[in-house]
CSV table of C-alpha atoms and ligand atoms in Angstrom, one decimal:
chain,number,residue,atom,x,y,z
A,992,UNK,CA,-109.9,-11.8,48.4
A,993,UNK,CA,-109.4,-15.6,47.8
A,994,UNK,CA,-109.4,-17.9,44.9
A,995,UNK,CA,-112.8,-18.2,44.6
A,996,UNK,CA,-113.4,-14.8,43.4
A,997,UNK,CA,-113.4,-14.6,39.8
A,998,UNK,CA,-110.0,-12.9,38.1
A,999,UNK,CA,-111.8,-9.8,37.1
A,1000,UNK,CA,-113.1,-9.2,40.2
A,1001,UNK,CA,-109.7,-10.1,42.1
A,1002,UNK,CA,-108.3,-7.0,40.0
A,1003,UNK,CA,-111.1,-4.7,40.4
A,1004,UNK,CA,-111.3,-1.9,43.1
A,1005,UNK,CA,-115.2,-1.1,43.7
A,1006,UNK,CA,-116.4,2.5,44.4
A,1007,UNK,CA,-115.9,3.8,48.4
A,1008,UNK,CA,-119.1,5.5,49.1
A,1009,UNK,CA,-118.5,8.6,51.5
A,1010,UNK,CA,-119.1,7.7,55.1
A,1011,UNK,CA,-122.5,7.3,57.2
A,1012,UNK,CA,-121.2,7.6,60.2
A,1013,UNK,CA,-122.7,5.6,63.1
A,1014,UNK,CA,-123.0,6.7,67.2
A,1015,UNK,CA,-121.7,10.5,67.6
A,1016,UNK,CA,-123.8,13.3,66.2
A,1017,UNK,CA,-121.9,14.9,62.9
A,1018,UNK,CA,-122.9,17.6,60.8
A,1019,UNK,CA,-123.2,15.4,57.5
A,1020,UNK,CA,-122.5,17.2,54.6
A,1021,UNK,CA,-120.1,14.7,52.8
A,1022,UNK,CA,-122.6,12.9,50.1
A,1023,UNK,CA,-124.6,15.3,49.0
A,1024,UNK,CA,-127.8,14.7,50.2
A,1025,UNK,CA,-130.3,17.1,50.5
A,1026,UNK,CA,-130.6,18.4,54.1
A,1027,UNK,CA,-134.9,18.6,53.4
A,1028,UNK,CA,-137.1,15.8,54.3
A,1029,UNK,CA,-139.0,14.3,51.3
A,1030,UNK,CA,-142.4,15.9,50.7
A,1031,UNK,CA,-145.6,15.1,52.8
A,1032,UNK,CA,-147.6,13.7,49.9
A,1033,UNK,CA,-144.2,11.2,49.1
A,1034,UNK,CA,-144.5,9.7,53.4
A,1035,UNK,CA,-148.5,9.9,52.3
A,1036,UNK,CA,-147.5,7.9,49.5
A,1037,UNK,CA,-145.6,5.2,51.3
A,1038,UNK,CA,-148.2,4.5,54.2
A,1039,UNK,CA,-150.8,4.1,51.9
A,1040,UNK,CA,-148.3,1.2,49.7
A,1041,UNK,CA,-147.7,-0.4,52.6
A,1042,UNK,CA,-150.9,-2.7,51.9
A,1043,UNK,CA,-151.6,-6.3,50.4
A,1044,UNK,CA,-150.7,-5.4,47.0
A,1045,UNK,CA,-147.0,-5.7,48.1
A,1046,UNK,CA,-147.7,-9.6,48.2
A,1047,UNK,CA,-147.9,-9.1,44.5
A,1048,UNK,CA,-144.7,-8.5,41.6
A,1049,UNK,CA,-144.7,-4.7,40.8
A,1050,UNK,CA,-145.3,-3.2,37.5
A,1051,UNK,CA,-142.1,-4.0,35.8
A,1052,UNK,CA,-141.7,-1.0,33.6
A,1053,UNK,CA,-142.9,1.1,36.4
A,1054,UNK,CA,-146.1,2.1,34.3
A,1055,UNK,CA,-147.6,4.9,36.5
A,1056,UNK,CA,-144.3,6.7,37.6
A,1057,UNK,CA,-143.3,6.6,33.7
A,1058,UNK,CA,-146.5,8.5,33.0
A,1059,UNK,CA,-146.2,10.9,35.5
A,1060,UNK,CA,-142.4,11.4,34.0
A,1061,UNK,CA,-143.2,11.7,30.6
A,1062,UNK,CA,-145.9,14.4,31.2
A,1063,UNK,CA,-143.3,16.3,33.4
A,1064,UNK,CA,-140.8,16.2,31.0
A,1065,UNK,CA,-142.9,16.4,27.8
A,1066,UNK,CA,-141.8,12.9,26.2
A,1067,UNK,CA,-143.3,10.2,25.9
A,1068,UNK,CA,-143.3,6.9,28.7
A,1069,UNK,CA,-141.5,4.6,25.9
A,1070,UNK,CA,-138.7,7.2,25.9
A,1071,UNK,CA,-138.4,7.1,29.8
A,1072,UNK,CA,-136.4,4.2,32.1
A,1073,UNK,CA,-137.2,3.9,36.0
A,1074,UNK,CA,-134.0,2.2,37.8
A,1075,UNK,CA,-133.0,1.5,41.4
A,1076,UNK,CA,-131.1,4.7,42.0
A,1077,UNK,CA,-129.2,6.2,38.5
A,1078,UNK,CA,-126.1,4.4,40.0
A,1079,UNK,CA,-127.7,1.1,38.7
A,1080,UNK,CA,-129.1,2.7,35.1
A,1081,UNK,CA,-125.7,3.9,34.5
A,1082,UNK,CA,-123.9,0.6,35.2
A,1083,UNK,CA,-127.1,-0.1,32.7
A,1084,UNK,CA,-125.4,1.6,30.3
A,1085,UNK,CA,-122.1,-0.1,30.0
A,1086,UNK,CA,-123.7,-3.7,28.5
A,1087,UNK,CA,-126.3,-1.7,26.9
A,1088,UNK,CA,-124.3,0.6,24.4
A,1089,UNK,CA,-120.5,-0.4,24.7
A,1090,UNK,CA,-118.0,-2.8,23.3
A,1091,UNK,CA,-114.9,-4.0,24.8
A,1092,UNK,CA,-112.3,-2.8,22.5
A,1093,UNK,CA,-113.8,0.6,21.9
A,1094,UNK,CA,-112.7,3.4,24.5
A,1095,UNK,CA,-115.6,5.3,25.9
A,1096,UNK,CA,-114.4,8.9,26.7
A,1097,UNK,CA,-114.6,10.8,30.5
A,1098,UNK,CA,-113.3,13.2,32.4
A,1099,UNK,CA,-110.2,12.3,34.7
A,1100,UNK,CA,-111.9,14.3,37.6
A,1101,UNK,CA,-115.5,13.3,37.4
A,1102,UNK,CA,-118.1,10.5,39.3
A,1103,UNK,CA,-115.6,8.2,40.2
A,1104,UNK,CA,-118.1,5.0,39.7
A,1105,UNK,CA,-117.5,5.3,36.1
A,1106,UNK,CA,-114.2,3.6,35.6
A,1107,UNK,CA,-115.7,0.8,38.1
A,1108,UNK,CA,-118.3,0.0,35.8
A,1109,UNK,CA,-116.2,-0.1,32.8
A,1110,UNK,CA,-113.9,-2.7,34.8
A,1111,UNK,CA,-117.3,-4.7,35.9
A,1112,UNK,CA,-117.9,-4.5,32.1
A,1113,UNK,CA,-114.7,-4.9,30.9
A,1114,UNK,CA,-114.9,-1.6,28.6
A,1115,UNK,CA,-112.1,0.2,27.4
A,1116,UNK,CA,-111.7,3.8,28.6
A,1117,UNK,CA,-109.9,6.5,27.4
A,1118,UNK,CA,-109.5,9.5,30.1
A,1119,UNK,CA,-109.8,13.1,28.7
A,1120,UNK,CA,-108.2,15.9,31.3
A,1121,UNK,CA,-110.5,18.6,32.2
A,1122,UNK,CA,-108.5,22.0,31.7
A,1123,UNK,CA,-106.6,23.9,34.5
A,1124,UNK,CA,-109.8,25.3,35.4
A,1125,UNK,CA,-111.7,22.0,35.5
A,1126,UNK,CA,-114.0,23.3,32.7
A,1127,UNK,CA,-114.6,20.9,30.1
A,1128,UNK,CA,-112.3,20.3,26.8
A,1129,UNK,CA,-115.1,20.1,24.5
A,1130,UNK,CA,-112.8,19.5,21.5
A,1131,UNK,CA,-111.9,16.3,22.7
A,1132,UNK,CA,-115.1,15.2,23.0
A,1133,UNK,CA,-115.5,15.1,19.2
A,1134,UNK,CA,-112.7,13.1,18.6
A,1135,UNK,CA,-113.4,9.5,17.5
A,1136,UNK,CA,-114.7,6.9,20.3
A,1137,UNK,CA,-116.5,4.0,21.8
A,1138,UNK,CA,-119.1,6.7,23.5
A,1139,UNK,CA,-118.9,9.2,26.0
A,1140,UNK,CA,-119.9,10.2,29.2
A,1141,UNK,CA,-120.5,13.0,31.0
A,1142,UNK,CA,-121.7,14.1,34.6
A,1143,UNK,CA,-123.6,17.7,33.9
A,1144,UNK,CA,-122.8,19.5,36.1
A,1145,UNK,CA,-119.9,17.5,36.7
A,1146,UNK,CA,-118.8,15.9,40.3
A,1147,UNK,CA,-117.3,16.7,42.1
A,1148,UNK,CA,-116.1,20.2,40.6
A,1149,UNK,CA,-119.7,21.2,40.2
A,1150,UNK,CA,-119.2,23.3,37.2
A,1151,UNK,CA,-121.9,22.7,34.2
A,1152,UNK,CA,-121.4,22.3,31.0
A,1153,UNK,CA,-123.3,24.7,28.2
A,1154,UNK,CA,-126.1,23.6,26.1
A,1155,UNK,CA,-124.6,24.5,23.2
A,1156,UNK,CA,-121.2,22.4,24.0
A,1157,UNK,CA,-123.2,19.0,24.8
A,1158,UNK,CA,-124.9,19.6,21.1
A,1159,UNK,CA,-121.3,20.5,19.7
A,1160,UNK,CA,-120.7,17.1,21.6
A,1161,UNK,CA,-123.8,15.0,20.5
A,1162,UNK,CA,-123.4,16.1,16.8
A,1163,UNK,CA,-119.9,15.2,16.4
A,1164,UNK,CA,-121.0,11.4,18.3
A,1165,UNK,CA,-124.3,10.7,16.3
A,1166,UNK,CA,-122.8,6.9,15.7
A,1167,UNK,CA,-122.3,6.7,19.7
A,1168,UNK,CA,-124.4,6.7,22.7
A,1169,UNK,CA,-123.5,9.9,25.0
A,1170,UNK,CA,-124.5,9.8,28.0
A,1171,UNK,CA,-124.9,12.5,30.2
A,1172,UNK,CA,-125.5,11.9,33.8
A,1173,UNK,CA,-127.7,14.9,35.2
A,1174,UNK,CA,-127.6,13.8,39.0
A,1175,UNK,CA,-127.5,17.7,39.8
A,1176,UNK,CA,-129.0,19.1,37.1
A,1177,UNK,CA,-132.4,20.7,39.1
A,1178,UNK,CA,-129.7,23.0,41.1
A,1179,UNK,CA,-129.5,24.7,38.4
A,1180,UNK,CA,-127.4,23.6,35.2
A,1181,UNK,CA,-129.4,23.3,31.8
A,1182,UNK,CA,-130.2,20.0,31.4
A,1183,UNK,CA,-130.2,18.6,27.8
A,1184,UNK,CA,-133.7,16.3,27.7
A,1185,UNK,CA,-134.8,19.5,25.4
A,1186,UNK,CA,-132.7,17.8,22.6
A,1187,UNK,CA,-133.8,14.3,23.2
A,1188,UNK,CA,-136.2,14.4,20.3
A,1189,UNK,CA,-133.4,15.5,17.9
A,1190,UNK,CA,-130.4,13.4,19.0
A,1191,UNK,CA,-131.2,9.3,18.9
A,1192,UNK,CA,-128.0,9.1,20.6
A,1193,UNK,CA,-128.5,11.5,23.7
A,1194,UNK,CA,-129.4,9.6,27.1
A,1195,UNK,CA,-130.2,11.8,30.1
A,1196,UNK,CA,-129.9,10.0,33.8
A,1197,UNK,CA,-131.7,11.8,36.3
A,1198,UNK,CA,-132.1,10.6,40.4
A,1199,UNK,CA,-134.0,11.7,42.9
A,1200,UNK,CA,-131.7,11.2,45.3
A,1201,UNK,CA,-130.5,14.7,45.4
A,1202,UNK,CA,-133.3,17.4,44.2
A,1203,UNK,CA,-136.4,15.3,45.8
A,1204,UNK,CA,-134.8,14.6,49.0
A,1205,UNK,CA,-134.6,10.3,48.2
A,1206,UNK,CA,-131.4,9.1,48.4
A,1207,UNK,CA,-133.1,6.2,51.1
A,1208,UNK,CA,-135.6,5.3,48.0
A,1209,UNK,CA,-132.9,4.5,45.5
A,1210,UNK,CA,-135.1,6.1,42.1
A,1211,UNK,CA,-133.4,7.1,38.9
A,1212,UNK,CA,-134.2,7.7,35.8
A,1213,UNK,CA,-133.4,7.6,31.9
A,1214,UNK,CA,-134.7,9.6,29.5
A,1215,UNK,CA,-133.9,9.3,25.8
A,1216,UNK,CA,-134.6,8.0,22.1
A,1217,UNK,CA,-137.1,4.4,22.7
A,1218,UNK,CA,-134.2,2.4,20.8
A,1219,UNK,CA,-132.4,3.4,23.8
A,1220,UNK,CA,-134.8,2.9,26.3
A,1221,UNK,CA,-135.5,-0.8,25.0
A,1222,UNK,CA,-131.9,-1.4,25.3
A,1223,UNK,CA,-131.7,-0.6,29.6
A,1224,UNK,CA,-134.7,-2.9,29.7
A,1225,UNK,CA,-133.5,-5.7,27.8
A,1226,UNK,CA,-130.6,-5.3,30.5
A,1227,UNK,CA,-132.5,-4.9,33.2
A,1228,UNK,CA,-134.4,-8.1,31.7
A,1229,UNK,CA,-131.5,-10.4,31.6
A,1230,UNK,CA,-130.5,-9.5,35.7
A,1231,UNK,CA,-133.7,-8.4,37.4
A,1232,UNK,CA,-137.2,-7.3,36.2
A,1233,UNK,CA,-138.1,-6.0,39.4
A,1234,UNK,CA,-135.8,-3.6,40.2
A,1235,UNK,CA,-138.1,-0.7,41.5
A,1236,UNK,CA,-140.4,-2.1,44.7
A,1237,UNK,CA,-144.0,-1.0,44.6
A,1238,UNK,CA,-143.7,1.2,47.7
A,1239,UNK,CA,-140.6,3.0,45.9
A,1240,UNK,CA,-142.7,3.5,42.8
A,1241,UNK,CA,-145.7,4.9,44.7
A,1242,UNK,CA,-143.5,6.9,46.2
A,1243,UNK,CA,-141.9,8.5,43.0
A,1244,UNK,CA,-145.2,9.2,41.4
A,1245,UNK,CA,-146.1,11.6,44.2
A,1246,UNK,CA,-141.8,13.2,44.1
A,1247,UNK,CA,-142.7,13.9,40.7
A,1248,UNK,CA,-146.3,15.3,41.1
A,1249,UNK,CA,-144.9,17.8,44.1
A,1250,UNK,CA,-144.1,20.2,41.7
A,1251,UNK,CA,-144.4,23.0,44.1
A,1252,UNK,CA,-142.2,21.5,47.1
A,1253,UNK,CA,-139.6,20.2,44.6
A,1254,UNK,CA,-139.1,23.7,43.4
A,1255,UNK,CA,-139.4,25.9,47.1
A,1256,UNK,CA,-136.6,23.2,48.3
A,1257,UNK,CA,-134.5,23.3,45.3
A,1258,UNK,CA,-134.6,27.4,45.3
A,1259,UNK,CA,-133.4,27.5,48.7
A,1260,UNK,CA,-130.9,25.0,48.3
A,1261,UNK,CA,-129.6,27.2,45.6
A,1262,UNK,CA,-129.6,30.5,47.6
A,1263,UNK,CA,-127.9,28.9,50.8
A,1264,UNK,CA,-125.1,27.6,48.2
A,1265,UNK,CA,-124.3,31.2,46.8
A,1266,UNK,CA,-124.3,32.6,49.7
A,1267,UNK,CA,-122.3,29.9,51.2
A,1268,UNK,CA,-119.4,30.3,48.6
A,1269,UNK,CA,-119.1,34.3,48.9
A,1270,UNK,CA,-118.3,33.7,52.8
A,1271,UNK,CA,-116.2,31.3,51.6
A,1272,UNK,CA,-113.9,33.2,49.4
A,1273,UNK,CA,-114.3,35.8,52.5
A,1274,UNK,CA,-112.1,33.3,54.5
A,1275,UNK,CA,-109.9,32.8,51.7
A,1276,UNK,CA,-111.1,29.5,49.7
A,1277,UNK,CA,-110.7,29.5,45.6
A,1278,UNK,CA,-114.5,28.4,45.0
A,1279,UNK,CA,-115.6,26.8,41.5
A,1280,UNK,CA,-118.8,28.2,40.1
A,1281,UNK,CA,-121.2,25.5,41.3
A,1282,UNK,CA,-124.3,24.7,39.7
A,1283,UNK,CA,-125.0,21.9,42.2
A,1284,UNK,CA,-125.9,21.5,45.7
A,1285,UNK,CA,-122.1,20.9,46.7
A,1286,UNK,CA,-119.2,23.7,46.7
A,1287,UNK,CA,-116.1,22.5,45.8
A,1288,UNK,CA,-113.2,24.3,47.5
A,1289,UNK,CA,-109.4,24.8,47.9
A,1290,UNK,CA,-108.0,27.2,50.5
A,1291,UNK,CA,-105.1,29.7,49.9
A,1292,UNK,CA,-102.6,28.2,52.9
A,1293,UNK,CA,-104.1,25.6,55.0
A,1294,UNK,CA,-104.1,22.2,53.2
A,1295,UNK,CA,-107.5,20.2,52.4
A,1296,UNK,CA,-106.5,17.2,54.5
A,1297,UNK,CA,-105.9,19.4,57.5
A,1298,UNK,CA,-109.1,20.9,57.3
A,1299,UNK,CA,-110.8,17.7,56.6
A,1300,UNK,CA,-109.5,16.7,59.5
A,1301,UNK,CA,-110.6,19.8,62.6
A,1302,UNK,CA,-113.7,19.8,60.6
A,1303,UNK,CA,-114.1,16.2,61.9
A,1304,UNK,CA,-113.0,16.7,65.0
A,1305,UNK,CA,-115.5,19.6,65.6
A,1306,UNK,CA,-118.2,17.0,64.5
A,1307,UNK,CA,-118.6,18.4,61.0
A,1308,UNK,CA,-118.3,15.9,58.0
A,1309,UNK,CA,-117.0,16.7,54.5
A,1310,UNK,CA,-115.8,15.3,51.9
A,1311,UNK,CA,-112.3,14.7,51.1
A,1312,UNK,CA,-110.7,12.6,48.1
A,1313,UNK,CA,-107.1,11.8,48.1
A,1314,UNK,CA,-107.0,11.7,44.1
A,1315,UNK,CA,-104.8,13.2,42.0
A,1316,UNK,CA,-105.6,17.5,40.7
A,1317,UNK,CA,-108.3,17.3,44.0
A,1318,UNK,CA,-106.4,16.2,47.0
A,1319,UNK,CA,-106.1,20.4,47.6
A,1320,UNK,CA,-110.0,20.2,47.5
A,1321,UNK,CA,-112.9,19.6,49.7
A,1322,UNK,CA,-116.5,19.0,48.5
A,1323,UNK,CA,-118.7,20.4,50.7
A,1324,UNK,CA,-122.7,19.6,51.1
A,1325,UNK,CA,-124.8,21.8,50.7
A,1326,UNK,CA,-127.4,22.1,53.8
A,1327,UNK,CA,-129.5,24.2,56.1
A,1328,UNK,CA,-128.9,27.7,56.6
A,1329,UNK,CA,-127.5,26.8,60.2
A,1330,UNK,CA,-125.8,24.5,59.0
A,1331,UNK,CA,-123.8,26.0,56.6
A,1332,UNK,CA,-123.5,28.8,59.8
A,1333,UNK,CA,-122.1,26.2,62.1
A,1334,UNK,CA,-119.3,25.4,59.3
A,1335,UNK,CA,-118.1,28.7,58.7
A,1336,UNK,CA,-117.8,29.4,62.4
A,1337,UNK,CA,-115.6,26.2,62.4
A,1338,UNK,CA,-113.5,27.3,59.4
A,1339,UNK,CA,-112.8,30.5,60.5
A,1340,UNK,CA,-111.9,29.1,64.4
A,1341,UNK,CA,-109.4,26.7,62.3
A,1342,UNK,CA,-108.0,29.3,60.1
A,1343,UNK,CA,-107.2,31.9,63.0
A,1344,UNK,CA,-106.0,29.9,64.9
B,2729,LIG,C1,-125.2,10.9,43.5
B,2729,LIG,C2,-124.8,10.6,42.1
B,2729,LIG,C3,-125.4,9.6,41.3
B,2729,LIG,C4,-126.1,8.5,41.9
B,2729,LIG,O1,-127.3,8.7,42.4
B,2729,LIG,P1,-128.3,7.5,42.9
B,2729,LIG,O2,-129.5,7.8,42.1
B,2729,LIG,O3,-128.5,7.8,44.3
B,2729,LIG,O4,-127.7,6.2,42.6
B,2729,LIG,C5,-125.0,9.5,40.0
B,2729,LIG,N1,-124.1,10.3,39.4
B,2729,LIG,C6,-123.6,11.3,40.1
B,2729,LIG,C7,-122.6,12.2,39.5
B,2729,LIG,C8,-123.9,11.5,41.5
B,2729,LIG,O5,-123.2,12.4,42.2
């Protein structure tokens, strides 16, 4: 840091990313990304965009992937935003729908980008503890505020939120945008773009970094009321029109359209999680009731950090946060059946020993 840097920066601390670990070989299931390639049809996709359009701007609105959204969701493409990764719509959001002065409302254990971007943006926020249990307090969340937001299912606890309790949440807000960031939604949490039609005020982010196997693409998505929508593009219109590159684009229009591959990976993600947690509680970890493709667990007598630490050591990569109410935890990746083999045999190897 030096003198150059503005003062809000000079007091900010940005967002640590978990590791990609270069040179030795580690079983990487510390950022949560999904263990299956992409689809066929999506590398089809890209070789075919690699052509002489790309001397050209891309569509700025993303006009074909925003059909081929809005007829898998059942909307329309004026009620749909296409963003470079939902980590980009969502720092969207901030400019788009808050005011400095009014505290937005989140959980004190949730996506830890959010209180970055209310820094970035200098907006107010007001931190509302999840219970014992880390289930939401959805009382809370009907109290007065500057707009709320909400990871469902939440990171990186993994436990989802009702239906019912985000439209307990979205009636008691209809002056304020909520937001509810559904990065892990496909995995098998009830996602809320059902109610966009009755709720101006409901945005739904989406990615496909997790569920369609992009997290190298960077695509993400909004889905919500158009007044809404034409606010993220006015945004994205004052910093950069072209956020989404036409390859990236081509690229989401055949994620989307691979209905059937989408699903087979998703289902089997979901399977090797459950299973995953049962041998986990067999080897005495307290498991939350994850909807995602993560387990979040705490064992009974060795220590988080500890194990955090043999797993490395035996090449296997977690993820471990030293923040306060989680630094018992570890948030563990969901990924290939022998993966998830090779990590058991590790744990138990550490906790016999
Ligand atoms: C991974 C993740 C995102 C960001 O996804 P990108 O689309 O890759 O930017 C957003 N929110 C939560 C809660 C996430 O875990």
């Amino acid at each position: 840091m030096n003198k150059y840097w503005s003062r809000r920066l000079r007091s900010l601390v940005p967002y640590t990313a978990g590791e990609q670990p270069k040179g030795r070989k580690f079983i990487k299931i510390n950022t949560n990304e999904n263990p299956y390639p992409p689809s066929d049809r999506v590398l089809d996709a890209i070789k075919n965009a690699a052509n002489d359009t790309l001397r050209l701007y891309p569509s700025i609105n993303c006009d074909d992937l925003l059909n081929a959204l809005a007829e898998e969701y059942g909307l329309e493409p004026s009620q749909i935003f296409a963003g470079n990764g939902s980590d980009e719509i969502l720092a969207f959001c901030f400019p788009a729908f808050f005011n400095p002065g009014e505290a937005i409302v989140f959980a004190d254990v949730t996506y830890s980008f959010y209180p970055v971007y209310a820094g970035l943006f200098d907006v107010n926020y007001r931190l509302i503890p999840l219970s014992e249990d880390f289930s939401l307090n959805v009382a809370e969340y009907c109290a007065p505020n500057g707009g709320v937001l909400i990871a469902n299912p939440n990171a990186p606890t993994g436990i989802a939120v009702p239906l019912c309790d985000v439209e307990k949440i979205l009636q008691a807000n209809l002056d304020r945008v909520v937001i509810l960031d559904e990065a892990y939604v496909d995995f098998g949490a009830e996602s809320a773009v059902p109610l966009i039609d009755k709720y101006p005020n409901l945005l739904v982010v989406q990615t496909m970094s997790k569920s369609r196997s992009l997290a190298g693409l960077r695509v993400g998505y909004a889905m919500g009321d158009q007044e809404l929508i034409k606010a993220l593009r006015s945004v994205r219109d004052s910093i950069n029109s072209y956020t989404l590159d036409r390859i990236a684009q081509a690229a989401a229009i055949e994620a989307v359209r691979d209905k059937d591959y989408f699903q087979k990976t998703c289902r089997k993600i979901v399977e090797t999680r459950d299973k995953t947690a049962e041998r986990l509680k067999a080897l005495g970890f307290c498991v939350t009731d994850s909807r995602s493709n993560f387990l979040f667990a705490t064992h009974e007598t060795i220590s988080a950090a500890e194990l955090y630490g043999k797993l490395r050591e035996q090449g296997i990569l977690v993820r471990h946060f030293g923040l306060p109410r989680i630094e018992n935890h570890l948030r563990i990746s969901v990924g290939t059946d022998e993966e998830m083999d090779a990590l058991v045999r590790a744990l138990k190897q550490i906790i016999s020993r």
